[in-house]
């Protein structure tokens, strides 16, 4: 009788061998290393082929290829210099062709082995017609093999154990082809699983091919139907936005002669959805006139006003759009059918490959790109796939439609590329030490990724000085307020490590280091400069941060559901005014005493959370805002009727009241140079106060901002840059 062998023990032992060796240097299980590993030479996949040959040798010979020696030196010498005994001598039933496959795997020089696992698998499959193979003679003992905690190849190894243990010692001649074929299939299966297991975590890295090479900002990019043409919109070297195309095999781009247009999507039929008369709002948000145009040429055909984003259905016949209607942001698919709307904003709508769902990002705070990934079907059934992400920009469906890929930053982390299923199972696809934005995924799985940086250049003119100072702090910062004396200003830091609610710094125009005040997004300095009004978005909360010694004070919400970015102090320094919403209601102005008590709403029906600040007049009677149509408006804090602000033009942003309360300082911040005017409220006359013109205009995009002192002499301004490079990425899984 043949001595019985424990199948589970064999499975564990062989699993040890095929999982316990790592490339590079003398690392691995002794007796299962390749000669190049022993000699500390460079190793590659051919070293794994050698190790697999050892495993296959032991399966057939039932003894070690390189038995244990008395000393380590002797053991290593045998691996490098000695060949194991011939399989045909140990087991005459091993087919010569199979023995040759094993011998080739065990060649000392890597170039003499199989040069790919594909070739090795083919050689094993070709043995299905081999004649015989048998067990060793009765009494032969299996090799002693150390244990391992790895289980990468357990399924295939179990099959090996089953095949070896279950085979009779002398199988009938008519069953030999069956057993030979079974063994070969097991070997091929083990080979595949072996390399999958050994290369887990060592998958060949993805390849990154740079497609753009100019300095500036890329807004959108899409694959054309041929998969080799890329269409993108960009502002290069400070010029106006334009639409370009490039080829995956080239390095140059050409304009499509559609100036001042932004590409939103490209259909399967070669038609582009574009945005005309584009007005930039913030981050990657714009609004304008939706139009369609053939990539082969022709004039655009206008479709709809106040559109923000769009995507084509798979057959190229329908559009999903995001647009603004009465101050709310809504998703429609097809156009006219409302699937979702919000008081915040939506971004990156993408129709699924089957055309029955739309994935998008939902940002609950206007112009703050924190958000969630959501999928909604054409019946309005919604699935929230992620928790709240600190920053989220870029989204696309996987080719099979089983995952939504997106780029985002979680609290305290850099941007990364993630994938999530509709059940909410999330995984990391790629993380590199730069900001990333996903633009598109082709039908064959190639990815358009954008690498970008967001340096914020801050400059200021301190009181009593005639030359500007460079005051930049960290990379991504937003100037929020400037003290009346021009000596201190507030900066929100929103970059990596800033936390879910961002971080507030108090800086000085003398150039001294900024002071970290705490968590939140700053709104305004108190009149005496001792407190900062700030907002936490998660959960919504107003917080007063001391600029000196003292503790932060949280104000009771009293039913407030959401706060906007707008808030300020009243002149007495004892009350604050802010824009907020209660459940089921629109935006309103509220006044709250900082010593306690409930906030009190003031007549402000129809006010929106966008634009024109929230600036209180020196006498405390008027506040600036915008109505439902976005019209700049003065609201009375004493119950009077709202009235429009005379003399304002498109693009004007209200930045401060003059000290006498008779004028407003307004700025044109969306163009370079930034221009600041003094607007007389009684006549609507605007007089130019100053111009800011940087020497380097590449990548500058709104939100640029400027704040002046009440006397108009001092100021601080920020130039936001977005410098982008587009890449074609292959091999991401």
XYZ file of C-alpha atoms in Angstrom:
733
model
C 0.000 0.000 0.000
C 0.995 3.582 -0.550
C 1.715 5.503 2.620
C -1.096 7.950 3.278
C -0.416 11.667 3.075
C -2.368 14.345 4.938
C -3.951 16.530 2.247
C -4.323 19.608 4.483
C -0.682 19.399 5.534
C 0.405 19.178 1.916
C -1.756 22.173 1.027
C -0.216 24.259 3.784
C 3.312 23.179 2.944
C 3.098 23.908 -0.774
C 1.298 27.208 -0.059
C 4.270 28.174 2.045
C 6.606 27.724 -0.857
C 4.766 29.742 -3.443
C 4.062 32.729 -1.207
C 7.056 33.131 1.043
C 9.687 34.583 -1.278
C 10.111 38.292 -1.987
C 12.253 39.821 -4.745
C 15.406 41.770 -4.094
C 18.462 40.698 -2.094
C 18.837 37.525 0.001
C 15.204 37.455 1.038
C 12.981 34.382 1.042
C 12.689 30.852 2.382
C 16.043 29.074 2.266
C 16.007 26.375 -0.413
C 13.363 28.186 -2.435
C 15.368 31.189 -3.563
C 16.728 31.707 -7.065
C 20.487 31.901 -7.704
C 20.239 35.651 -8.368
C 18.545 36.150 -4.991
C 21.326 34.233 -3.257
C 23.945 36.383 -5.006
C 21.998 39.610 -4.208
C 21.681 40.375 -7.900
C 18.699 42.196 -9.439
C 15.645 39.972 -9.621
C 12.499 40.017 -11.719
C 9.601 37.717 -12.576
C 12.049 35.056 -13.812
C 13.139 34.551 -10.216
C 9.529 33.625 -9.459
C 9.587 31.155 -12.375
C 12.606 29.484 -10.723
C 10.732 29.206 -7.415
C 7.676 27.822 -9.195
C 9.953 25.219 -10.813
C 11.086 24.129 -7.342
C 7.458 23.729 -6.237
C 6.588 21.732 -9.382
C 9.729 19.592 -8.958
C 8.713 18.630 -5.414
C 5.163 17.810 -6.522
C 6.567 15.300 -9.036
C 9.633 13.957 -7.178
C 8.347 14.043 -3.614
C 11.691 15.301 -2.408
C 13.382 18.636 -2.199
C 15.166 20.084 -5.195
C 17.777 21.520 -2.831
C 17.797 19.447 0.382
C 18.865 20.899 3.698
C 22.679 20.994 4.170
C 24.839 21.111 7.272
C 25.829 24.735 6.836
C 24.268 27.844 5.307
C 27.281 28.213 2.981
C 26.745 24.713 1.580
C 23.048 25.338 1.147
C 23.561 28.555 -0.788
C 26.325 26.968 -2.892
C 23.996 24.151 -3.964
C 21.389 26.624 -5.193
C 23.912 28.596 -7.230
C 26.097 25.762 -8.588
C 24.327 22.399 -8.329
C 21.465 20.943 -10.344
C 18.815 18.832 -8.588
C 18.636 15.114 -9.442
C 16.905 14.348 -12.708
C 13.173 13.805 -12.398
C 13.344 10.817 -14.742
C 15.790 9.142 -12.324
C 13.537 9.709 -9.342
C 10.283 8.822 -11.069
C 10.447 7.034 -14.403
C 6.764 7.738 -14.994
C 7.284 11.509 -15.329
C 6.846 12.364 -19.023
C 10.146 13.611 -20.532
C 8.415 16.723 -21.874
C 7.187 17.650 -18.391
C 10.651 16.995 -16.961
C 12.112 19.372 -19.549
C 9.627 22.099 -18.539
C 10.737 21.777 -14.915
C 14.414 21.731 -15.870
C 13.996 24.894 -17.911
C 12.330 26.605 -14.950
C 15.363 25.653 -12.851
C 18.040 27.018 -15.176
C 20.691 28.907 -13.197
C 20.797 31.843 -15.611
C 17.523 33.826 -15.852
C 17.870 34.272 -19.629
C 17.786 30.467 -20.073
C 14.443 30.090 -18.285
C 11.010 30.780 -19.709
C 10.940 34.493 -20.487
C 7.288 34.961 -19.567
C 4.623 33.224 -17.519
C 2.538 33.088 -20.716
C 5.223 30.873 -22.338
C 5.388 28.682 -19.236
C 1.614 28.243 -19.114
C 1.573 27.389 -22.843
C 4.272 24.743 -22.339
C 2.276 23.110 -19.531
C -0.960 23.156 -21.518
C 0.824 21.433 -24.423
C 1.475 18.425 -22.177
C -2.165 17.352 -22.032
C -1.326 14.378 -24.269
C 1.491 13.057 -22.054
C 1.430 9.353 -21.292
C 2.126 8.524 -17.672
C 2.880 9.795 -14.233
C 2.809 7.968 -10.941
C 3.299 8.252 -7.230
C 6.691 7.479 -5.666
C 7.329 4.011 -4.408
C 5.647 2.900 -1.152
C 7.380 4.294 1.873
C 8.710 7.395 0.218
C 8.253 10.337 2.531
C 7.000 13.733 1.395
C 9.381 16.657 1.817
C 9.421 18.540 5.100
C 8.313 22.070 4.351
C 8.099 24.981 6.753
C 4.716 26.568 7.534
C 3.577 29.988 6.302
C 0.845 32.432 7.197
C 0.274 33.329 3.542
C -2.766 31.951 1.717
C -2.595 33.674 -1.664
C -2.662 30.391 -3.583
C -4.597 28.111 -1.242
C -7.344 27.284 -3.713
C -4.960 26.038 -6.394
C -2.723 24.328 -3.847
C -5.734 22.506 -2.450
C -6.427 21.246 -5.945
C -2.815 20.072 -6.224
C -3.116 18.206 -2.929
C -6.396 16.605 -3.992
C -4.935 15.452 -7.285
C -1.792 13.988 -5.719
C -3.389 12.343 -2.711
C -6.399 10.923 -4.520
C -4.368 9.359 -7.372
C -3.798 5.552 -7.102
C -0.256 4.239 -6.953
C -0.618 2.414 -10.280
C -3.424 4.024 -12.284
C -4.897 2.011 -15.077
C -3.429 2.782 -18.514
C -6.776 4.023 -19.856
C -7.012 6.573 -17.024
C -3.525 7.971 -17.509
C -4.563 10.751 -19.924
C -7.170 11.865 -17.389
C -4.659 12.094 -14.550
C -2.004 13.728 -16.743
C -4.530 16.284 -18.026
C -5.791 16.937 -14.491
C -2.262 17.470 -13.224
C -1.425 19.819 -16.074
C -4.602 21.837 -15.464
C -3.784 21.995 -11.767
C -0.254 23.147 -12.587
C -1.509 25.865 -14.915
C -4.082 26.954 -12.327
C -1.398 26.969 -9.647
C 0.893 28.930 -11.940
C -1.714 31.629 -12.519
C -2.677 31.832 -8.857
C 0.982 31.680 -7.887
C 1.866 34.797 -9.827
C -1.300 36.601 -8.823
C -0.512 35.884 -5.184
C 3.186 36.705 -5.428
C 2.586 39.911 -7.343
C -0.262 41.137 -5.150
C 0.752 44.621 -4.139
C 3.529 44.475 -6.767
C 1.364 45.013 -9.846
C 3.311 46.798 -12.582
C 2.851 50.517 -11.940
C 0.425 52.512 -14.032
C 1.934 54.517 -16.880
C 1.446 58.295 -16.969
C 1.723 60.071 -20.331
C 1.710 63.872 -20.177
C -0.596 65.450 -22.774
C -0.300 69.199 -22.078
C 2.797 71.306 -21.553
C 1.763 74.963 -21.208
C 1.272 77.030 -18.029
C -2.313 77.666 -17.107
C -5.638 76.137 -16.106
C -7.476 73.159 -17.588
C -11.216 73.234 -16.944
C -12.622 70.107 -18.581
C -11.263 67.223 -20.677
C -13.001 64.355 -22.490
C -12.190 61.450 -24.777
C -13.531 61.775 -28.318
C -15.342 58.718 -29.778
C -12.164 57.331 -31.396
C -10.502 57.033 -27.974
C -7.282 58.592 -29.307
C -8.384 62.220 -29.524
C -8.675 64.307 -26.357
C -10.821 67.463 -26.291
C -10.197 69.925 -23.468
C -10.800 73.543 -22.479
C -8.043 75.650 -20.968
C -6.784 79.144 -20.265
C -3.106 79.215 -21.214
C -0.650 81.967 -20.250
C -3.343 84.322 -19.011
C -5.338 84.208 -22.269
C -9.098 83.723 -22.563
C -10.556 80.233 -22.290
C -10.432 78.171 -25.485
C -11.190 74.594 -26.587
C -8.317 72.439 -27.838
C -7.753 68.920 -29.111
C -4.702 66.684 -28.870
C -3.831 63.099 -29.802
C -2.721 60.406 -27.395
C 0.368 59.759 -29.507
C 1.311 63.444 -29.824
C 2.591 66.328 -27.729
C 0.926 69.302 -29.394
C -2.583 70.742 -29.139
C -4.597 72.728 -31.654
C -7.424 75.164 -31.089
C -10.879 74.177 -32.323
C -11.629 77.844 -33.082
C -14.284 78.050 -30.345
C -12.861 80.900 -28.235
C -14.441 81.905 -24.941
C -16.146 78.497 -24.751
C -15.845 75.660 -22.223
C -16.277 72.018 -23.295
C -18.639 70.093 -21.012
C -18.998 66.702 -22.722
C -18.392 64.839 -25.990
C -21.010 62.438 -27.339
C -20.526 59.017 -28.919
C -21.483 60.620 -32.230
C -18.773 63.286 -32.102
C -20.837 66.213 -30.908
C -19.680 68.490 -28.090
C -21.814 70.136 -25.412
C -20.178 73.490 -24.683
C -20.759 76.529 -22.481
C -20.916 79.953 -24.132
C -20.975 83.380 -22.450
C -19.282 81.674 -19.533
C -19.351 83.406 -16.162
C -16.990 81.899 -13.627
C -18.442 81.537 -10.117
C -15.884 79.692 -7.995
C -13.763 76.547 -7.846
C -14.655 74.683 -11.066
C -18.139 76.206 -11.200
C -19.360 78.360 -14.077
C -22.672 79.235 -15.635
C -23.587 80.278 -19.127
C -25.422 79.285 -22.283
C -25.496 75.585 -23.169
C -24.823 74.905 -26.857
C -24.013 71.928 -29.044
C -21.499 71.789 -31.887
C -19.963 69.096 -34.077
C -16.284 68.417 -33.551
C -15.928 68.219 -37.334
C -16.847 71.904 -37.667
C -19.752 74.306 -37.851
C -21.269 76.989 -35.651
C -22.617 76.200 -32.160
C -26.391 75.945 -31.684
C -27.573 77.521 -28.429
C -29.948 75.479 -26.263
C -30.464 76.828 -22.741
C -29.444 79.657 -20.381
C -28.013 79.483 -16.839
C -26.514 76.021 -17.317
C -23.569 74.930 -15.210
C -22.607 71.436 -16.439
C -23.832 68.745 -18.827
C -23.212 65.167 -19.975
C -24.375 63.125 -22.975
C -26.339 59.886 -22.781
C -24.470 56.838 -24.177
C -26.322 57.006 -27.504
C -25.677 60.749 -27.868
C -29.352 61.729 -28.043
C -30.052 63.198 -24.594
C -28.326 65.522 -22.161
C -28.198 65.562 -18.377
C -27.672 69.114 -17.129
C -27.063 71.023 -13.927
C -28.534 74.521 -13.967
C -29.629 77.357 -11.719
C -33.342 78.055 -11.275
C -34.526 80.699 -8.799
C -31.377 80.447 -6.709
C -31.396 76.638 -6.499
C -29.110 74.217 -8.292
C -30.910 71.345 -10.003
C -30.093 68.183 -11.944
C -32.253 67.408 -14.975
C -32.180 64.273 -17.141
C -33.322 64.556 -19.794
C -33.556 68.353 -20.007
C -36.758 69.443 -18.288
C -37.100 66.410 -15.999
C -35.890 67.390 -12.519
C -34.221 64.524 -10.650
C -32.595 66.431 -7.779
C -32.054 69.963 -6.476
C -30.222 71.652 -3.635
C -29.610 74.989 -1.949
C -25.887 74.315 -2.339
C -24.578 73.211 -5.702
C -24.090 70.049 -7.790
C -21.118 69.118 -9.934
C -19.736 66.517 -12.339
C -22.974 64.883 -13.562
C -22.127 61.658 -15.408
C -24.634 59.342 -17.060
C -24.039 55.614 -16.534
C -22.959 53.400 -19.462
C -26.492 51.960 -19.611
C -28.050 55.417 -19.553
C -30.380 54.670 -16.628
C -28.556 56.508 -13.815
C -26.682 59.737 -13.176
C -23.777 59.999 -10.745
C -22.833 63.420 -9.382
C -21.319 65.275 -6.446
C -23.617 67.065 -4.019
C -22.076 70.074 -2.246
C -24.344 71.385 0.493
C -22.492 74.660 1.018
C -22.446 77.064 -1.921
C -18.979 77.350 -3.478
C -17.447 74.986 -0.945
C -16.389 71.793 -2.712
C -16.848 69.520 0.298
C -19.476 67.013 -0.752
C -20.767 63.484 -1.286
C -20.967 61.134 -4.266
C -24.577 60.301 -5.162
C -26.230 58.125 -7.800
C -29.829 58.699 -8.875
C -31.910 56.800 -11.414
C -34.386 58.218 -13.908
C -37.247 57.613 -11.445
C -35.576 59.764 -8.769
C -34.365 56.921 -6.536
C -31.215 58.168 -4.812
C -28.210 56.350 -3.328
C -25.589 58.189 -1.274
C -22.353 56.297 -1.937
C -19.859 58.145 0.287
C -19.692 60.117 3.481
C -18.859 63.796 3.357
C -15.537 64.448 1.646
C -13.467 67.474 2.634
C -12.897 68.362 -1.038
C -14.324 66.573 -4.054
C -13.666 67.386 -7.707
C -13.849 64.926 -10.615
C -16.026 61.880 -11.285
C -16.601 59.201 -13.957
C -18.174 55.760 -14.353
C -16.019 52.684 -14.822
C -16.439 51.152 -18.306
C -18.571 48.294 -16.935
C -20.739 50.675 -14.911
C -20.132 48.703 -11.713
C -18.195 51.489 -9.973
C -18.078 55.252 -9.783
C -14.521 56.624 -9.733
C -13.856 59.998 -8.148
C -11.044 62.210 -6.910
C -11.364 63.692 -3.454
C -9.595 64.660 -0.270
C -10.631 63.314 3.079
C -9.946 65.179 6.319
C -6.240 65.868 6.628
C -5.314 63.869 3.515
C -4.087 64.701 0.035
C -6.304 64.241 -3.009
C -6.516 60.652 -4.258
C -8.421 58.590 -6.813
C -11.091 56.307 -5.328
C -13.696 53.878 -6.635
C -17.018 53.062 -4.978
C -19.715 50.527 -5.793
C -23.426 51.212 -5.511
C -23.444 49.247 -2.260
C -20.967 51.770 -0.841
C -17.871 49.535 -0.946
C -15.034 52.000 -1.419
C -11.419 51.382 -2.406
C -8.326 53.442 -3.088
C -7.211 53.325 -6.735
C -4.236 55.690 -6.716
C -2.595 58.235 -4.444
C 0.350 60.394 -5.450
C 1.831 63.423 -3.658
C 0.022 65.994 -5.835
C -3.531 67.234 -6.289
C -5.504 65.091 -8.727
C -8.715 65.588 -10.653
C -10.446 62.871 -12.679
C -11.890 64.050 -15.997
C -12.872 60.935 -17.970
C -12.496 57.162 -18.395
C -12.463 55.605 -21.872
C -14.338 52.461 -22.872
C -11.111 50.453 -22.577
C -10.291 51.764 -19.090
C -7.743 54.480 -19.852
C -8.035 57.463 -17.546
C -7.714 61.219 -18.055
C -6.226 62.620 -14.851
C -5.204 66.189 -14.169
C -2.358 67.117 -11.859
C -2.630 70.601 -10.424
C -1.335 73.026 -7.828
C -3.195 75.943 -6.237
C -0.688 78.492 -4.972
C -2.331 81.544 -3.394
C -0.206 84.680 -3.676
C -1.107 87.262 -1.013
C 0.158 90.847 -1.154
C -0.675 93.910 0.894
C 0.039 97.568 1.406
C 0.584 98.214 5.141
C -0.489 101.566 6.625
C 2.030 104.332 6.147
C 4.017 102.437 3.498
C 4.269 102.977 -0.257
C 5.486 99.549 -1.370
C 3.530 96.295 -1.285
C 4.673 93.365 0.850
C 4.464 89.685 -0.093
C 2.292 88.106 2.645
C 1.543 84.575 1.348
C 0.857 81.928 3.967
C 0.815 78.198 3.181
C -0.462 77.141 -0.233
C -4.219 77.431 -0.381
C -5.551 80.386 1.530
C -8.521 82.728 1.348
C -8.316 86.296 2.670
C -11.486 86.883 4.682
C -11.193 90.263 6.414
C -8.859 93.205 7.014
C -8.875 95.313 10.175
C -9.904 98.956 9.863
C -6.345 100.081 10.666
C -4.917 97.776 7.966
C -2.576 95.971 10.367
C -4.159 92.515 10.638
C -6.086 90.231 8.312
C -7.717 86.813 8.402
C -6.754 83.810 6.247
C -8.639 80.538 5.823
C -6.263 77.655 5.097
C -7.970 74.961 3.035
C -5.108 72.716 1.950
C -3.752 69.371 3.069
C -3.880 68.916 6.836
C -6.375 71.742 7.288
C -9.071 69.456 8.683
C -12.682 68.924 7.681
C -13.695 72.460 8.707
C -10.488 74.206 7.549
C -8.153 76.296 9.715
C -8.125 80.027 10.524
C -4.966 82.126 10.820
C -4.493 85.713 11.997
C -1.797 87.412 9.951
C -0.189 90.862 10.055
C 0.646 93.145 7.167
C 4.127 93.717 8.589
C 5.039 90.247 7.288
C 5.445 88.532 10.681
C 4.425 84.841 10.937
C 0.698 84.115 11.023
C -0.940 82.791 14.200
C -3.194 79.738 14.104
C -6.479 80.584 15.836
C -8.363 77.330 15.431
C -10.765 75.301 13.359
C -13.345 76.860 11.079
C -13.876 79.275 8.215
C -13.457 82.940 9.151
C -16.146 85.548 8.527
C -15.028 88.787 10.149
C -12.947 90.470 12.848
C -14.862 92.166 15.642
C -14.701 95.992 15.708
C -12.247 95.878 18.631
C -10.150 93.146 16.947
C -10.472 90.745 19.891
C -12.740 88.137 18.298
C -13.214 86.358 14.995
C -16.634 85.222 13.823
C -16.205 81.788 12.244
C -18.346 78.925 10.987
C -18.027 75.179 11.319
C -19.770 73.328 8.529
C -19.658 69.846 10.068
C -21.751 70.053 12.153
C -23.104 73.560 11.389
C -22.055 75.911 14.179
C -21.123 79.564 14.736
C -17.969 79.967 16.818
C -16.221 83.025 18.247
C -12.422 82.610 18.327
C -10.290 84.923 20.507
C -7.371 86.632 18.778
C -5.488 86.739 22.077
C -5.838 84.943 25.399
C -9.196 83.288 26.012
C -11.363 80.346 25.017
C -13.507 79.779 21.926
C -17.246 80.330 22.391
C -19.863 78.313 20.518
C -23.190 80.024 19.855
C -26.411 78.077 20.128
C -28.016 77.195 16.787
C -31.650 77.456 17.931
C -33.072 75.643 14.901
C -30.644 76.887 12.250
C -29.975 74.103 9.736
C -27.238 75.633 7.576
C -24.995 78.699 7.598
C -23.662 80.370 4.460
C -20.232 81.911 3.961
C -21.692 85.318 4.745
C -21.490 86.805 8.238
C -20.345 89.960 10.009
C -20.384 92.029 13.159
C -22.710 94.913 13.864
C -20.920 98.176 14.796
C -21.630 97.757 18.525
C -19.489 94.584 18.624
C -22.172 92.836 20.710
C -24.252 91.365 17.912
C -23.574 89.464 14.739
C -25.486 89.194 11.479
C -25.367 86.148 9.246
C -27.117 84.411 6.358
C -28.657 81.049 7.206
C -31.567 78.653 6.675
C -34.008 76.915 8.962
C -35.453 73.537 7.913
C -37.813 73.859 4.966
C -37.155 77.582 4.505
C -35.027 79.726 2.225
C -32.061 81.889 3.075
C -32.599 84.788 5.483
C -30.594 87.325 7.435
C -30.436 86.684 11.178
C -29.141 88.853 14.031
C -27.898 87.207 17.222
C -26.561 88.573 20.506
C -23.192 87.011 21.302
C -24.063 86.863 25.006
C -26.941 84.472 24.354
C -30.488 84.224 23.115
C -32.107 83.025 19.903
C -31.218 84.488 16.490
C -33.820 86.892 15.103
C -34.629 86.900 11.414
C -35.078 90.226 9.673
C -37.174 90.904 6.555
C -35.055 89.470 3.734
C -37.290 87.142 1.726
C -35.694 86.044 -1.513
C -32.119 86.791 -0.463
C -29.569 84.317 -1.876
C -26.307 83.021 -0.477
C -24.310 84.121 -3.500
C -22.299 87.267 -4.093
C -22.010 90.814 -2.832
C -20.763 90.044 0.648
C -22.629 90.729 3.820
C -21.281 94.159 4.688
C -22.887 96.311 7.381
C -22.924 100.096 6.978
C -21.012 102.156 9.583
C -24.307 103.278 11.137
C -25.608 99.706 11.367
C -28.753 100.390 9.321
C -28.023 98.703 5.975
C -26.472 95.447 4.824
C -25.394 94.325 1.335
C -26.724 91.174 -0.275
C -28.259 89.701 -3.427
C -31.873 88.922 -4.284
C -33.224 85.741 -5.873
C -32.036 86.845 -9.311
C -28.550 87.651 -8.062
C -29.130 91.412 -8.233
C -26.978 93.368 -5.752
C -29.301 94.799 -3.134
C -29.235 96.930 0.016
C -31.388 95.490 2.832
C -32.604 97.575 5.735
C -31.992 96.330 9.269
C -34.806 98.590 10.501
C -37.603 97.214 8.375
C -37.396 99.328 5.243
C -37.867 97.958 1.744
C -34.839 96.505 -0.065
C -33.383 98.635 -2.852
C -30.966 97.907 -5.644
C -27.440 99.293 -5.587
C -27.073 101.894 -8.352
C -24.109 101.920 -10.711
C -22.952 98.326 -10.297
C -21.878 96.473 -13.433
C -21.538 92.785 -14.242
C -18.525 91.389 -12.390
C -18.478 94.085 -9.696
C -17.968 92.716 -6.201
C -18.729 94.816 -3.125
C -15.704 94.684 -0.820
C -16.231 97.373 1.857
C -18.172 100.419 3.028
C -16.369 103.713 3.080
C -15.794 105.249 6.522
C -18.528 107.871 5.995
C -21.117 105.319 4.831
C -21.822 107.242 1.624
C -19.910 104.993 -0.724
C -19.024 101.396 -1.380
C -15.708 100.070 -2.571
C -16.319 97.639 -5.426
C -13.782 95.541 -7.319
C -13.549 93.845 -10.681
C -11.782 90.656 -9.512
C -12.440 88.262 -12.382
C -10.081 89.982 -14.786
C -6.502 91.185 -14.697
C -5.669 93.840 -13.672
C -7.927 93.861 -10.620
C -9.601 97.258 -10.471
C -11.030 98.886 -7.337
C -13.621 101.680 -7.592
C -15.338 104.028 -5.164
C -19.091 103.885 -5.852
C -21.216 106.860 -4.755
C -24.549 105.442 -3.521
C -26.481 108.640 -4.183
C -25.431 109.071 -7.816
C -24.173 105.635 -8.905
C -20.910 107.196 -10.078
C -17.775 105.042 -10.000
C -14.289 106.462 -9.675
C -11.215 104.293 -10.141
C -9.280 104.004 -6.876
C -6.454 101.592 -7.772
C -5.327 98.813 -10.149
C -3.456 95.624 -9.256
C -1.439 94.100 -12.097
C 0.758 91.034 -11.417
C 3.834 90.482 -13.567
C 3.021 86.765 -14.021
C -0.556 86.109 -15.196
C -0.309 82.361 -15.928
C -2.935 80.271 -14.186
C -4.610 83.175 -12.381
C -8.295 82.510 -11.944
C -11.085 83.790 -9.775
C -11.657 83.738 -6.796
C -9.107 86.492 -6.664
C -10.050 88.916 -3.929
C -9.118 92.299 -2.529
C -10.103 94.046 0.703
C -9.428 97.722 1.427
C -9.456 99.724 4.623
C -12.399 102.119 5.195
C -10.236 105.091 4.169
C -9.213 103.312 0.948
C -5.463 103.669 1.605
C -4.464 100.202 2.809
C -5.354 96.881 1.217
C -4.665 93.169 1.036
C -5.316 91.078 -2.045
C -5.005 87.443 -3.067
C -4.211 86.041 -6.493
C -5.395 82.458 -6.844
C -3.509 80.355 -9.354
C -4.443 76.977 -10.773
C -1.584 75.380 -12.720
C -2.558 72.157 -14.457
C -1.118 69.306 -16.512
C -3.268 66.668 -18.205
C -2.186 63.009 -18.228
C -3.322 59.854 -19.978
C -3.029 57.022 -17.452
C -3.031 53.340 -18.335
C -2.975 50.356 -15.989
C -5.142 51.671 -13.144
C -7.347 48.935 -11.702
